[in-house]
Coordinates of C-alpha atoms and ligand atoms in Angstrom, one line a residue:
M1 CA 0.1 0.0 -0.1
N2 CA 1.3 3.5 -1.2
R3 CA 2.4 5.6 2.6
R4 CA 0.9 8.7 1.7
N5 CA -2.6 7.3 1.1
I6 CA -2.2 5.8 5.2
Q7 CA -0.6 9.3 6.4
I8 CA -2.4 12.1 4.7
H9 CA -6.4 11.8 5.1
N10 CA -7.3 14.3 2.4
D11 CA -10.6 13.0 0.6
E12 CA -8.7 11.4 -2.4
S13 CA -6.7 9.3 0.1
L14 CA -9.8 7.9 1.7
I15 CA -11.5 7.3 -1.8
V16 CA -8.4 5.3 -2.9
Y17 CA -8.5 3.1 0.7
R18 CA -12.1 2.4 -0.3
K19 CA -11.4 1.4 -3.7
Q20 CA -8.9 -0.8 -2.1
G21 CA -10.9 -2.6 -0.1
G22 CA -9.2 -1.5 2.8
R23 CA -11.2 -1.4 6.4
R24 CA -14.7 0.3 5.7
D25 CA -15.2 3.9 6.9
P26 CA -17.7 3.4 10.2
L27 CA -18.8 6.7 10.1
E28 CA -19.9 6.5 6.2
E29 CA -23.4 5.6 6.8
I30 CA -24.0 8.3 9.1
I31 CA -22.8 11.1 7.3
E32 CA -24.6 9.8 4.2
T33 CA -28.1 9.5 6.2
V34 CA -27.6 13.0 7.1
A35 CA -26.3 14.5 4.1
N36 CA -28.5 12.5 1.8
P37 CA -32.4 13.7 2.2
K38 CA -33.5 10.7 0.2
T39 CA -33.2 9.0 3.3
A40 CA -33.6 11.8 6.3
V41 CA -37.0 12.3 7.6
I42 CA -36.5 15.1 10.0
L43 CA -35.0 18.1 7.8
R44 CA -35.3 20.7 10.3
P45 CA -35.3 19.9 13.7
E46 CA -35.8 23.0 15.2
Y47 CA -39.7 23.2 14.3
L48 CA -40.1 20.1 16.5
R49 CA -38.0 21.4 19.7
T50 CA -40.2 22.6 22.7
D51 CA -39.6 25.8 22.8
Y52 CA -40.1 26.6 19.3
I53 CA -43.2 28.8 19.4
P54 CA -45.6 28.3 16.1
N55 CA -46.6 31.5 14.6
E56 CA -50.2 29.9 14.9
L57 CA -51.3 28.1 17.3
P58 CA -54.9 25.7 15.8
H59 CA -57.6 25.4 18.4
R60 CA -56.6 27.8 20.8
D61 CA -57.7 30.8 19.4
Q62 CA -60.5 31.0 22.4
Q63 CA -57.8 30.8 25.0
I64 CA -55.8 33.9 23.2
R65 CA -58.4 36.0 22.9
A66 CA -59.5 35.7 26.5
L67 CA -56.1 36.1 27.8
G68 CA -55.5 39.0 25.5
R69 CA -59.1 40.6 26.8
S70 CA -58.2 39.9 30.2
L71 CA -54.3 42.0 29.6
A72 CA -56.5 44.5 27.5
P73 CA -56.0 47.2 29.6
C74 CA -52.5 47.3 29.9
L75 CA -52.6 48.7 26.2
R76 CA -54.2 52.1 27.6
L77 CA -51.7 51.8 30.7
T78 CA -54.6 50.4 33.1
K79 CA -53.5 48.0 35.5
P80 CA -55.1 45.0 34.1
S81 CA -57.0 42.3 37.2
N82 CA -54.0 39.3 37.7
I83 CA -54.9 36.3 35.7
F84 CA -54.6 32.7 37.0
V85 CA -53.8 30.3 33.9
Y86 CA -54.5 26.5 34.7
G87 CA -54.7 23.2 32.6
K88 CA -52.9 19.6 32.3
T89 CA -49.1 19.4 30.7
G90 CA -49.1 19.9 27.1
T91 CA -52.3 21.7 26.6
G92 CA -50.5 25.1 25.3
K93 CA -50.5 27.6 28.1
T94 CA -46.9 28.4 28.1
A95 CA -47.3 28.6 24.1
V96 CA -50.1 31.0 24.1
C97 CA -49.0 33.3 27.2
R98 CA -45.6 33.4 25.4
Y99 CA -47.4 34.4 22.2
V100 CA -49.9 36.6 23.5
F101 CA -47.0 38.8 26.0
G102 CA -44.9 38.6 22.3
R103 CA -47.7 40.1 21.0
F104 CA -48.6 42.7 23.0
S105 CA -44.8 43.5 23.9
R106 CA -44.3 44.4 20.1
E107 CA -47.5 46.6 20.0
M108 CA -46.4 48.2 23.0
L109 CA -42.8 49.0 21.9
E110 CA -43.8 50.7 18.6
K111 CA -46.0 52.7 20.7
G112 CA -43.0 53.4 22.9
S113 CA -45.2 52.8 25.9
Q114 CA -43.7 52.4 29.3
V115 CA -45.7 49.0 29.4
R116 CA -43.1 46.0 29.4
F117 CA -43.8 42.3 29.6
A118 CA -42.0 39.6 31.4
Y119 CA -41.9 35.7 31.2
V120 CA -40.1 33.8 33.5
N121 CA -40.4 30.0 33.9
C122 CA -39.9 29.4 37.8
R123 CA -38.8 26.1 37.7
I124 CA -35.8 27.0 35.2
A125 CA -35.1 30.3 36.8
G126 CA -34.7 28.1 40.7
T127 CA -34.5 30.6 42.8
E128 CA -36.3 33.4 44.1
Y129 CA -33.3 35.6 43.7
R130 CA -33.0 34.3 39.8
I131 CA -36.7 35.2 39.3
L132 CA -36.7 38.8 40.6
A133 CA -33.5 38.9 38.4
E134 CA -35.1 38.4 35.5
I135 CA -37.8 40.4 36.2
C136 CA -35.5 43.6 36.5
A137 CA -34.0 42.2 33.2
A138 CA -37.0 42.6 31.6
A139 CA -37.9 46.3 33.0
G140 CA -34.4 47.3 32.5
V141 CA -33.5 47.8 36.1
S142 CA -30.0 46.3 36.3
V143 CA -28.6 44.0 39.2
P144 CA -25.8 41.8 39.6
F145 CA -25.8 38.0 39.4
T146 CA -25.4 37.3 42.9
G147 CA -24.3 39.5 46.0
L148 CA -27.3 41.4 46.7
S149 CA -30.0 40.0 49.2
K150 CA -33.5 39.3 47.9
G151 CA -35.2 42.3 49.8
E152 CA -32.5 44.5 48.1
V153 CA -33.2 43.1 44.7
F154 CA -36.9 43.5 45.0
N155 CA -36.6 47.3 46.6
R156 CA -34.0 47.9 43.5
L157 CA -37.2 46.9 41.4
V158 CA -39.8 48.9 43.0
D159 CA -37.6 52.0 43.1
G160 CA -36.5 51.1 39.3
I161 CA -39.9 50.8 38.1
S162 CA -41.1 53.6 39.8
K163 CA -38.6 56.1 39.1
M164 CA -39.5 55.3 35.1
G165 CA -43.3 55.4 35.9
M166 CA -43.2 51.7 34.6
C167 CA -45.6 48.9 34.4
L168 CA -44.8 45.6 34.2
V169 CA -47.5 42.1 33.0
V170 CA -45.3 39.4 34.7
G171 CA -46.0 35.9 33.5
L172 CA -44.7 33.3 36.1
D173 CA -44.7 29.9 34.5
E174 CA -44.8 26.8 36.7
I175 CA -45.6 29.0 39.4
D176 CA -46.4 26.0 41.9
V177 CA -42.7 25.3 41.9
L178 CA -42.2 28.8 43.6
V179 CA -45.0 28.4 46.0
K180 CA -43.7 24.7 47.0
T181 CA -39.8 25.6 47.2
Y182 CA -40.1 29.3 49.0
G183 CA -43.8 29.8 50.1
D184 CA -46.2 32.7 49.0
N185 CA -43.8 35.7 50.2
L186 CA -42.6 37.2 46.4
L187 CA -46.1 37.0 45.2
Y188 CA -47.3 39.1 48.4
E189 CA -44.8 41.5 47.9
L190 CA -45.5 41.4 43.9
T191 CA -49.5 41.4 44.4
R192 CA -49.1 44.4 47.1
G193 CA -49.2 47.7 45.2
F194 CA -46.9 49.9 43.7
A195 CA -46.0 53.8 44.3
G196 CA -47.6 56.7 41.6
E197 CA -48.3 55.7 38.0
S198 CA -46.6 52.1 38.6
W199 CA -48.2 48.8 38.6
V200 CA -47.4 45.0 38.4
S201 CA -49.8 42.6 37.1
I202 CA -49.1 39.0 37.7
V203 CA -50.3 36.1 34.9
G204 CA -49.4 32.8 37.1
I205 CA -49.3 29.6 35.2
S206 CA -49.8 25.8 36.3
N207 CA -50.5 22.5 36.0
D208 CA -51.3 21.7 39.6
L209 CA -54.2 23.4 41.3
M210 CA -53.0 21.7 44.5
F211 CA -50.2 24.5 45.5
K212 CA -53.3 26.4 46.0
E213 CA -53.8 25.2 49.4
R214 CA -50.1 27.1 50.3
L215 CA -51.2 30.3 49.5
D216 CA -52.3 32.7 52.3
P217 CA -56.3 33.8 51.7
R218 CA -55.1 37.0 50.3
V219 CA -52.5 36.7 48.1
L220 CA -54.7 33.6 46.6
S221 CA -57.8 36.2 46.2
S222 CA -55.9 38.6 44.5
L223 CA -53.9 36.1 42.4
S224 CA -56.8 34.8 40.7
E225 CA -58.8 37.8 40.2
E226 CA -59.1 36.0 36.9
E227 CA -59.1 32.5 35.7
L228 CA -58.3 31.1 32.7
V229 CA -58.6 27.4 32.3
F230 CA -57.4 25.1 29.1
P231 CA -58.9 22.0 28.3
P232 CA -57.1 19.2 26.7
Y233 CA -57.2 18.8 23.2
T234 CA -58.9 16.1 21.5
A235 CA -57.3 13.4 18.8
S236 CA -58.3 15.5 15.7
E237 CA -57.1 18.8 17.5
L238 CA -53.8 17.0 17.8
A239 CA -53.7 15.9 14.7
D240 CA -53.8 19.0 13.3
I241 CA -51.3 20.9 15.1
L242 CA -48.8 17.8 14.3
R243 CA -49.8 18.4 10.3
E244 CA -48.5 21.7 10.8
R245 CA -45.2 20.8 12.2
V246 CA -44.8 17.7 9.8
V247 CA -45.1 20.4 6.5
L248 CA -42.2 22.5 8.4
A249 CA -39.7 19.9 9.8
M250 CA -40.1 16.7 7.6
R251 CA -39.6 15.4 4.6
P252 CA -42.4 15.8 2.3
G253 CA -44.1 12.2 2.1
S254 CA -42.0 10.7 4.7
V255 CA -44.8 11.0 7.2
G256 CA -48.3 9.8 6.4
D257 CA -51.7 10.7 8.1
D258 CA -52.0 6.7 9.4
V259 CA -49.1 8.5 11.3
V260 CA -50.0 11.6 12.7
G261 CA -53.1 9.7 13.4
L262 CA -51.6 7.3 15.9
C263 CA -49.4 9.9 17.4
A264 CA -52.5 12.4 17.9
A265 CA -54.6 8.9 19.3
L266 CA -52.1 7.8 21.3
A267 CA -51.3 11.7 23.1
A268 CA -55.2 12.1 23.6
A269 CA -55.6 9.0 25.4
E270 CA -52.9 10.1 27.8
H271 CA -54.2 13.3 28.3
G272 CA -54.7 15.5 25.4
D273 CA -51.2 16.7 25.7
A274 CA -49.6 18.5 22.8
R275 CA -46.2 18.2 23.8
R276 CA -46.3 14.1 24.3
A277 CA -48.1 14.0 20.5
L278 CA -45.2 16.0 19.6
D279 CA -42.5 13.7 21.1
L280 CA -44.1 10.9 19.8
L281 CA -43.6 12.4 16.2
R282 CA -40.2 13.0 16.6
V283 CA -38.8 10.0 18.4
S284 CA -40.6 7.7 15.7
A285 CA -38.5 9.9 12.7
E286 CA -35.8 9.0 14.8
L287 CA -36.2 5.3 14.9
A288 CA -37.1 5.2 11.4
E289 CA -34.2 7.4 10.4
R290 CA -31.7 5.0 12.8
N291 CA -33.2 2.3 10.9
G292 CA -32.4 3.2 7.6
S293 CA -36.3 3.5 6.4
A294 CA -37.1 6.5 4.4
K295 CA -40.9 6.7 5.6
V296 CA -42.2 6.4 9.4
G297 CA -44.6 3.6 9.8
E298 CA -47.1 2.9 12.4
Q299 CA -44.3 0.3 13.8
H300 CA -42.1 3.1 15.0
V301 CA -44.9 5.1 16.8
R302 CA -45.4 2.2 18.8
Q303 CA -41.7 1.8 19.8
A304 CA -41.3 5.8 20.2
Q305 CA -44.4 5.3 22.6
I306 CA -42.5 2.6 24.7
T307 CA -39.2 4.4 24.5
I308 CA -41.2 7.7 25.6
E309 CA -42.9 5.9 28.7
R310 CA -40.0 3.8 29.5
G311 CA -37.8 7.4 29.9
R312 CA -40.6 8.8 31.6
V313 CA -40.9 6.3 34.5
Q314 CA -37.0 5.9 35.0
E315 CA -36.9 10.1 35.3
V316 CA -40.1 9.6 38.0
L317 CA -38.4 7.0 39.9
S318 CA -35.0 8.3 40.1
S319 CA -36.4 11.8 41.7
L320 CA -38.4 10.4 44.2
P321 CA -37.6 10.9 47.8
L322 CA -37.0 8.0 50.3
H323 CA -40.5 7.1 51.7
S324 CA -42.0 7.5 48.1
R325 CA -39.8 4.7 47.5
L326 CA -41.0 2.9 50.1
V327 CA -44.0 2.9 49.4
I328 CA -43.9 1.6 45.9
L329 CA -41.6 -1.5 47.6
S330 CA -44.3 -2.0 50.2
V331 CA -46.9 -2.4 47.3
M332 CA -44.4 -4.3 45.2
S333 CA -43.7 -6.7 48.0
V334 CA -47.8 -7.4 48.9
S335 CA -48.9 -7.4 45.9
R336 CA -46.6 -10.4 44.9
S337 CA -48.4 -12.9 47.4
G338 CA -52.6 -12.2 46.0
D339 CA -54.1 -11.2 43.5
G340 CA -51.9 -8.0 42.6
Y341 CA -53.7 -6.0 44.7
T342 CA -52.9 -4.5 48.1
S343 CA -55.4 -3.1 51.0
S344 CA -54.6 -0.1 52.5
G345 CA -53.8 -2.3 55.9
S346 CA -51.7 -4.4 54.5
L347 CA -49.5 -1.7 52.8
Y348 CA -49.0 0.2 55.6
A349 CA -48.4 -3.1 57.5
R350 CA -45.3 -4.1 55.4
Y351 CA -44.2 -0.4 54.9
R352 CA -43.6 -0.1 58.9
E353 CA -41.7 -3.6 58.3
L354 CA -39.3 -2.3 55.6
C355 CA -38.9 0.8 57.4
G356 CA -38.1 -1.2 60.7
R357 CA -35.5 -3.5 58.7
I358 CA -33.3 -0.1 57.2
G359 CA -33.3 1.3 60.7
L360 CA -35.9 4.4 59.3
E361 CA -38.6 6.0 61.9
P362 CA -41.8 5.6 59.9
L363 CA -44.3 8.3 58.8
T364 CA -48.0 8.2 59.6
D365 CA -50.5 6.1 57.9
R366 CA -52.0 9.4 56.9
R367 CA -49.0 10.9 55.4
V368 CA -48.3 7.7 53.7
S369 CA -51.6 7.5 52.2
T370 CA -51.1 10.8 50.8
L371 CA -47.8 9.7 48.9
V372 CA -49.9 6.5 47.8
S373 CA -52.1 9.5 46.2
E374 CA -49.2 11.4 44.6
L375 CA -47.8 7.8 43.2
D376 CA -51.1 7.2 41.7
M377 CA -51.2 11.1 39.8
L378 CA -47.9 10.0 38.8
G379 CA -49.3 6.9 37.2
I380 CA -46.7 4.7 39.2
V381 CA -49.6 3.0 41.2
S382 CA -53.3 2.6 40.6
C383 CA -55.6 2.8 43.2
D384 CA -59.4 1.9 43.7
L385 CA -61.8 2.1 46.5
V386 CA -63.2 -1.2 47.1
S387 CA -66.6 -1.4 49.5
F388 CA -67.3 -4.2 51.8
G389 CA -71.1 -2.9 52.4
R390 CA -71.5 -1.9 55.9
H391 CA -68.2 -3.0 56.7
G392 CA -66.8 0.1 55.1
R393 CA -64.4 0.6 52.2
T394 CA -60.7 0.3 51.6
R395 CA -58.4 1.4 48.9
K396 CA -56.6 -1.1 46.9
T397 CA -53.4 -0.1 45.1
R398 CA -51.6 -2.0 42.7
L399 CA -48.4 -1.2 40.6
T400 CA -48.9 0.0 37.1
I401 CA -45.2 -0.4 35.7
D402 CA -42.7 -3.4 35.3
P403 CA -41.0 -4.3 38.6
A404 CA -38.0 -5.0 36.8
E405 CA -37.5 -1.3 36.1
V406 CA -38.3 -0.5 39.7
K407 CA -35.5 -2.7 40.9
A408 CA -33.0 -1.9 38.3
I409 CA -33.2 2.2 39.5
F410 CA -33.8 1.2 43.5
G411 CA -31.0 -1.3 43.0
K412 CA -28.5 1.8 42.6
D413 CA -29.7 2.9 45.9
E414 CA -27.5 1.3 48.5
L415 CA -29.9 1.6 51.4
L416 CA -32.7 0.5 49.4
S417 CA -31.0 -2.3 47.5
S418 CA -30.8 -4.7 50.7
L419 CA -34.7 -4.7 50.5
L420 CA -34.9 -6.0 46.7
E421 CA -34.2 -9.6 47.5
Ligands
LIG1 P1 -47.8 23.4 28.7 O1 -47.4 24.9 28.8 O2 -49.4 23.6 28.6 O3 -47.6 22.6 29.5 P2 -47.2 24.1 26.2 O4 -47.4 25.4 25.4 O5 -45.3 23.8 26.4 O6 -48.1 23.5 27.0 O7 -47.2 23.1 24.8 C1 -46.4 21.7 24.5 C2 -45.9 21.6 23.6 O8 -47.0 21.5 22.4 C3 -45.0 23.2 22.8 O9 -44.1 22.6 22.3 C4 -45.9 23.7 22.2 O10 -45.3 24.5 21.1 C5 -47.0 23.1 21.8 N1 -48.1 23.5 21.3 C6 -49.1 23.4 22.0 N2 -50.5 24.0 21.9 C7 -50.2 24.3 20.3 C8 -51.1 24.6 19.4 N3 -52.1 24.9 19.2 N4 -50.9 24.9 18.1 C9 -49.2 24.1 17.6 N5 -48.2 23.7 18.8 C10 -48.5 23.7 19.9
LIG2 MG1 -45.8 25.0 30.3

């Protein structure tokens, strides 16, 4: 073999290398699949990302108008009511709020108005400090990254906007995360009223109604002066949403209406979740590409459903606190002997036993019952109330996921692995 061909890896040498029947280039197929639009299914992945906000939001006109109507006083510099937006995951709350904020914000900027819009995702921002800092940034009030106390940042915000006579519409997305971690102090401060011409209106967004119980009644009534509920999408609405993304992101002819329909139907059965529908579409297309198939088939969607569900379960299981994990192990261990169901009594007895085995103080019966309800909501267990006539009722619980997945994840936990015989 010519020495030069081995040492110099320019295109020419590679071609020679291949022609000579040498080792196959292990990357050739990957590079070709991406470069060759004949087999690539996803041509523009950016349109499938969850943070992409389409120019049009089909089947959300009503919600866009309702939010627009509620916020409209700000166009005349009058303070709008605070609004609470509620709906399950993937019902378009974030997309609609950002859409309305974006449109109103452009309108106000053109008019040189003093109204500003701040959108903050409380979960992503993480701390009260970061949330305040993001609101300050939107208002053009400068604060350092760190170093100040929370109270100081708040004072600078108040001073800054009153000096400029500025008005703020603040969207607090995933507001439940803020309240669960820090309580309602910040909300209390923000809804308390401001000096002079300035005002701050809050649009609070959440998929969890339970957090309201943690709010002081005054904060609650002020935060939900108006409420806007987002219903789940139906299968045909999801199909319309998907069709638009197919046109934007996929190679023409690679995704048929059967595939769109199946993704929409599966996501509608979940709870009308547009995020799940889009995930299904994206993952099916990725699977088809990986299999070298130029067209997405129903089998890819089925496979995608399994992959996504497994990922979700793993994520939930990995993030559960210790006592919830023990509750799951108790359900697993009692139901192995019997009809698969566990009564509340035997569940609690087994839970106490497991706590004893690892030297842990058990929680009360009532607290464990709350943990079971939370696991039910997360889709890890399922509960049924069973009546025994005049002997009352008991709650029967069973595991809805594969015990092998539980073992795989809890097995990594030193404390729990001893309980996984
Ligand atoms: P939520 O905030 O209620 O959980 P999102 O607004 O984040 O839901 O929506 C989930 C995903 O579905 C996002 O990628 C979003 O762009 C998309 N989506 C939601 N509703 C629509 C719609 N009506 N038209 C197009 N895409 C939508
Ligand atoms: Mg959201």
